[in-house]
GROMACS .gro file of N, CA and C in nm:
model
  249
    1LYS      N    1  13.927  12.697  18.908
    1LYS     CA    2  13.990  12.683  19.032
    1LYS      C    3  13.888  12.605  19.120
    2ASN      N    4  13.764  12.620  19.123
    2ASN     CA    5  13.673  12.552  19.194
    2ASN      C    6  13.583  12.455  19.120
    3HIS      N    7  13.615  12.430  18.989
    3HIS     CA    8  13.535  12.322  18.915
    3HIS      C    9  13.630  12.216  18.851
    4GLU      N   10  13.602  12.110  18.848
    4GLU     CA   11  13.681  11.999  18.760
    4GLU      C   12  13.630  12.018  18.618
    5LEU      N   13  13.498  12.033  18.606
    5LEU     CA   14  13.445  12.062  18.464
    5LEU      C   15  13.372  12.188  18.469
    6VAL      N   16  13.404  12.277  18.373
    6VAL     CA   17  13.338  12.407  18.371
    6VAL      C   18  13.240  12.412  18.260
    7PRO      N   19  13.120  12.458  18.294
    7PRO     CA   20  13.019  12.460  18.186
    7PRO      C   21  13.053  12.582  18.089
    8ALA      N   22  13.026  12.583  17.968
    8ALA     CA   23  13.048  12.675  17.869
    8ALA      C   24  12.967  12.812  17.908
    9THR      N   25  12.855  12.795  17.968
    9THR     CA   26  12.779  12.928  18.002
    9THR      C   27  12.866  13.000  18.112
   10LEU      N   28  12.937  12.926  18.199
   10LEU     CA   29  13.016  12.996  18.293
   10LEU      C   30  13.138  13.066  18.241
   11VAL      N   31  13.202  12.995  18.142
   11VAL     CA   32  13.307  13.056  18.073
   11VAL      C   33  13.262  13.186  18.006
   12ASP      N   34  13.152  13.170  17.927
   12ASP     CA   35  13.101  13.279  17.861
   12ASP      C   36  13.074  13.397  17.953
   13SER      N   37  13.005  13.375  18.062
   13SER     CA   38  12.982  13.488  18.149
   13SER      C   39  13.105  13.553  18.221
   14ILE      N   40  13.199  13.476  18.248
   14ILE     CA   41  13.330  13.514  18.306
   14ILE      C   42  13.405  13.602  18.204
   15ALA      N   43  13.422  13.543  18.075
   15ALA     CA   44  13.504  13.605  17.985
   15ALA      C   45  13.457  13.749  17.935
   16GLY      N   46  13.320  13.758  17.945
   16GLY     CA   47  13.260  13.896  17.904
   16GLY      C   48  13.280  13.941  17.758
   17LEU      N   49  13.305  13.838  17.685
   17LEU     CA   50  13.315  13.869  17.527
   17LEU      C   51  13.187  13.876  17.468
   18ARG      N   52  13.165  13.942  17.357
   18ARG     CA   53  13.041  13.958  17.293
   18ARG      C   54  13.031  13.866  17.172
   19HIS      N   55  12.909  13.844  17.131
   19HIS     CA   56  12.878  13.781  17.006
   19HIS      C   57  12.941  13.636  16.995
   20GLY      N   58  12.939  13.563  17.092
   20GLY     CA   59  12.997  13.418  17.093
   20GLY      C   60  13.140  13.422  17.097
   21GLY      N   61  13.213  13.524  17.138
   21GLY     CA   62  13.364  13.529  17.136
   21GLY      C   63  13.422  13.406  17.224
   22ALA      N   64  13.355  13.376  17.323
   22ALA     CA   65  13.415  13.280  17.418
   22ALA      C   66  13.411  13.153  17.355
   23TYR      N   67  13.292  13.117  17.290
   23TYR     CA   68  13.275  12.999  17.212
   23TYR      C   69  13.387  12.971  17.100
   24ARG      N   70  13.429  13.086  17.035
   24ARG     CA   71  13.525  13.080  16.934
   24ARG      C   72  13.659  13.040  17.004
   25HIS      N   73  13.687  13.094  17.108
   25HIS     CA   74  13.814  13.067  17.181
   25HIS      C   75  13.815  12.907  17.234
   26ILE      N   76  13.700  12.880  17.279
   26ILE     CA   77  13.691  12.738  17.339
   26ILE      C   78  13.714  12.643  17.211
   27ARG      N   79  13.656  12.675  17.096
   27ARG     CA   80  13.683  12.599  16.982
   27ARG      C   81  13.820  12.586  16.933
   28GLU      N   82  13.897  12.701  16.952
   28GLU     CA   83  14.035  12.698  16.917
   28GLU      C   84  14.116  12.616  17.021
   29LEU      N   85  14.089  12.630  17.148
   29LEU     CA   86  14.156  12.564  17.244
   29LEU      C   87  14.131  12.400  17.231
   30LEU      N   88  14.015  12.367  17.197
   30LEU     CA   89  13.983  12.232  17.168
   30LEU      C   90  14.065  12.176  17.043
   31ARG      N   91  14.069  12.251  16.943
   31ARG     CA   92  14.146  12.216  16.819
   31ARG      C   93  14.298  12.195  16.855
   32ASN      N   94  14.353  12.273  16.943
   32ASN     CA   95  14.497  12.270  16.995
   32ASN      C   96  14.508  12.171  17.108
   33LYS      N   97  14.401  12.101  17.157
   33LYS     CA   98  14.409  11.991  17.249
   33LYS      C   99  14.449  12.066  17.391
   34LEU      N  100  14.422  12.184  17.401
   34LEU     CA  101  14.438  12.233  17.549
   34LEU      C  102  14.330  12.223  17.632
   35LEU      N  103  14.211  12.208  17.574
   35LEU     CA  104  14.089  12.166  17.650
   35LEU      C  105  14.039  12.035  17.602
   36HIS      N  106  13.945  11.979  17.693
   36HIS     CA  107  13.881  11.855  17.652
   36HIS      C  108  13.731  11.866  17.706
   37HIS      N  109  13.641  11.829  17.614
   37HIS     CA  110  13.493  11.849  17.641
   37HIS      C  111  13.443  11.726  17.690
   38GLU      N  112  13.377  11.719  17.799
   38GLU     CA  113  13.304  11.611  17.862
   38GLU      C  114  13.159  11.634  17.837
   39GLY      N  115  13.101  11.527  17.780
   39GLY     CA  116  12.957  11.543  17.752
   39GLY      C  117  12.848  11.468  17.856
   40ALA      N  118  12.905  11.367  17.915
   40ALA     CA  119  12.831  11.293  18.013
   40ALA      C  120  12.905  11.270  18.128
   41PRO      N  121  12.842  11.250  18.257
   41PRO     CA  122  12.710  11.303  18.284
   41PRO      C  123  12.685  11.446  18.304
   42TYR      N  124  12.796  11.523  18.289
   42TYR     CA  125  12.787  11.674  18.314
   42TYR      C  126  12.845  11.741  18.206
   43ASP      N  127  12.787  11.823  18.135
   43ASP     CA  128  12.841  11.888  18.014
   43ASP      C  129  12.943  12.007  18.042
   44GLY      N  130  13.066  12.002  18.026
   44GLY     CA  131  13.167  12.098  18.059
   44GLY      C  132  13.283  12.063  17.999
   45TYR      N  133  13.396  12.157  18.032
   45TYR     CA  134  13.531  12.154  17.973
   45TYR      C  135  13.633  12.143  18.095
   46ARG      N  136  13.745  12.084  18.053
   46ARG     CA  137  13.852  12.066  18.165
   46ARG      C  138  13.968  12.088  18.079
   47LEU      N  139  14.076  12.148  18.142
   47LEU     CA  140  14.211  12.150  18.100
   47LEU      C  141  14.286  12.035  18.078
   48THR      N  142  14.356  12.002  17.972
   48THR     CA  143  14.444  11.883  17.946
   48THR      C  144  14.565  11.906  18.026
   49ASN      N  145  14.642  11.809  18.019
   49ASN     CA  146  14.791  11.832  18.080
   49ASN      C  147  14.861  11.927  17.982
   50LEU      N  148  14.858  11.914  17.864
   50LEU     CA  149  14.904  12.010  17.766
   50LEU      C  150  14.859  12.160  17.791
   51GLY      N  151  14.740  12.168  17.832
   51GLY     CA  152  14.671  12.303  17.860
   51GLY      C  153  14.737  12.372  17.983
   52TYR      N  154  14.756  12.281  18.087
   52TYR     CA  155  14.832  12.318  18.199
   52TYR      C  156  14.979  12.362  18.180
   53ASP      N  157  15.049  12.280  18.091
   53ASP     CA  158  15.186  12.327  18.063
   53ASP      C  159  15.190  12.445  17.990
   54TYR      N  160  15.095  12.466  17.902
   54TYR     CA  161  15.085  12.602  17.832
   54TYR      C  162  15.067  12.711  17.925
   55LEU      N  163  14.961  12.686  18.020
   55LEU     CA  164  14.938  12.793  18.111
   55LEU      C  165  15.059  12.830  18.197
   56ALA      N  166  15.134  12.724  18.240
   56ALA     CA  167  15.245  12.748  18.326
   56ALA      C  168  15.359  12.813  18.249
   57LEU      N  169  15.378  12.781  18.131
   57LEU     CA  170  15.485  12.837  18.042
   57LEU      C  171  15.446  12.994  18.020
   58ARG      N  172  15.314  13.002  17.986
   58ARG     CA  173  15.276  13.160  17.961
   58ARG      C  174  15.299  13.232  18.077
   59THR      N  175  15.263  13.192  18.211
   59THR     CA  176  15.284  13.262  18.336
   59THR      C  177  15.429  13.295  18.355
   60MET      N  178  15.518  13.192  18.338
   60MET     CA  179  15.666  13.220  18.343
   60MET      C  180  15.720  13.327  18.253
   61VAL      N  181  15.671  13.325  18.134
   61VAL     CA  182  15.711  13.420  18.033
   61VAL      C  183  15.655  13.560  18.066
   62SER      N  184  15.543  13.569  18.122
   62SER     CA  185  15.485  13.691  18.165
   62SER      C  186  15.560  13.749  18.288
   63ARG      N  187  15.608  13.665  18.365
   63ARG     CA  188  15.681  13.717  18.486
   63ARG      C  189  15.839  13.725  18.459
   64GLY      N  190  15.871  13.711  18.329
   64GLY     CA  191  16.010  13.749  18.303
   64GLY      C  192  16.108  13.615  18.330
   65HIS      N  193  16.059  13.507  18.372
   65HIS     CA  194  16.146  13.404  18.406
   65HIS      C  195  16.207  13.328  18.291
   66ILE      N  196  16.120  13.330  18.177
   66ILE     CA  197  16.169  13.248  18.057
   66ILE      C  198  16.172  13.364  17.936
   67HIS      N  199  16.280  13.362  17.874
   67HIS     CA  200  16.288  13.461  17.758
   67HIS      C  201  16.290  13.378  17.624
   68GLY      N  202  16.306  13.256  17.626
   68GLY     CA  203  16.309  13.189  17.505
   68GLY      C  204  16.328  13.030  17.523
   69VAL      N  205  16.321  12.956  17.436
   69VAL     CA  206  16.351  12.808  17.445
   69VAL      C  207  16.454  12.763  17.338
   70GLY      N  208  16.537  12.702  17.365
   70GLY     CA  209  16.653  12.664  17.282
   70GLY      C  210  16.628  12.527  17.228
   71ARG      N  211  16.729  12.468  17.184
   71ARG     CA  212  16.727  12.331  17.124
   71ARG      C  213  16.699  12.231  17.229
   72GLN      N  214  16.644  12.115  17.184
   72GLN     CA  215  16.629  11.997  17.283
   72GLN      C  216  16.756  11.930  17.318
   73ILE      N  217  16.784  11.918  17.436
   73ILE     CA  218  16.920  11.855  17.479
   73ILE      C  219  16.892  11.724  17.559
   74GLY      N  220  16.771  11.680  17.591
   74GLY     CA  221  16.754  11.561  17.655
   74GLY      C  222  16.602  11.514  17.664
   75VAL      N  223  16.578  11.396  17.668
   75VAL     CA  224  16.452  11.340  17.674
   75VAL      C  225  16.437  11.242  17.798
   76GLY      N  226  16.345  11.280  17.893
   76GLY     CA  227  16.320  11.195  18.005
   76GLY      C  228  16.203  11.112  17.983
   77LYS      N  229  16.160  11.052  18.103
   77LYS     CA  230  16.043  10.949  18.100
   77LYS      C  231  15.912  11.035  18.094
   78GLU      N  232  15.913  11.153  18.167
   78GLU     CA  233  15.785  11.229  18.159
   78GLU      C  234  15.824  11.378  18.126
   79SER      N  235  15.940  11.408  18.059
   79SER     CA  236  15.970  11.543  18.042
   79SER      C  237  16.073  11.543  17.919
   80ASP      N  238  16.072  11.657  17.856
   80ASP     CA  239  16.186  11.693  17.761
   80ASP      C  240  16.267  11.818  17.812
   81ILE      N  241  16.392  11.811  17.786
   81ILE     CA  242  16.476  11.923  17.847
   81ILE      C  243  16.534  12.008  17.718
   82PHE      N  244  16.513  12.132  17.742
   82PHE     CA  245  16.555  12.234  17.636
   82PHE      C  246  16.660  12.321  17.697
   83GLU      N  247  16.746  12.377  17.608
   83GLU     CA  248  16.844  12.492  17.651
   83GLU      C  249  16.767  12.605  17.715
   0.00000   0.00000   0.00000
């Protein structure tokens, strides 16, 4: 919320996981292209657009606004439309 790039040490301290658990999750998020690592001039991670989309969908599912995704019914310039 307050950082454009978040250092891994801050992620680790906030997550509170033991034995490098946060680093394993960061690696998985990087593999799925939900996070991007910036090495210069400041070492940190940022959410990608796909990461923001995933976060928004997960929030809507947890609030009960979305129960499932149907078949694709349209494709727009910047979005896909599903049933």
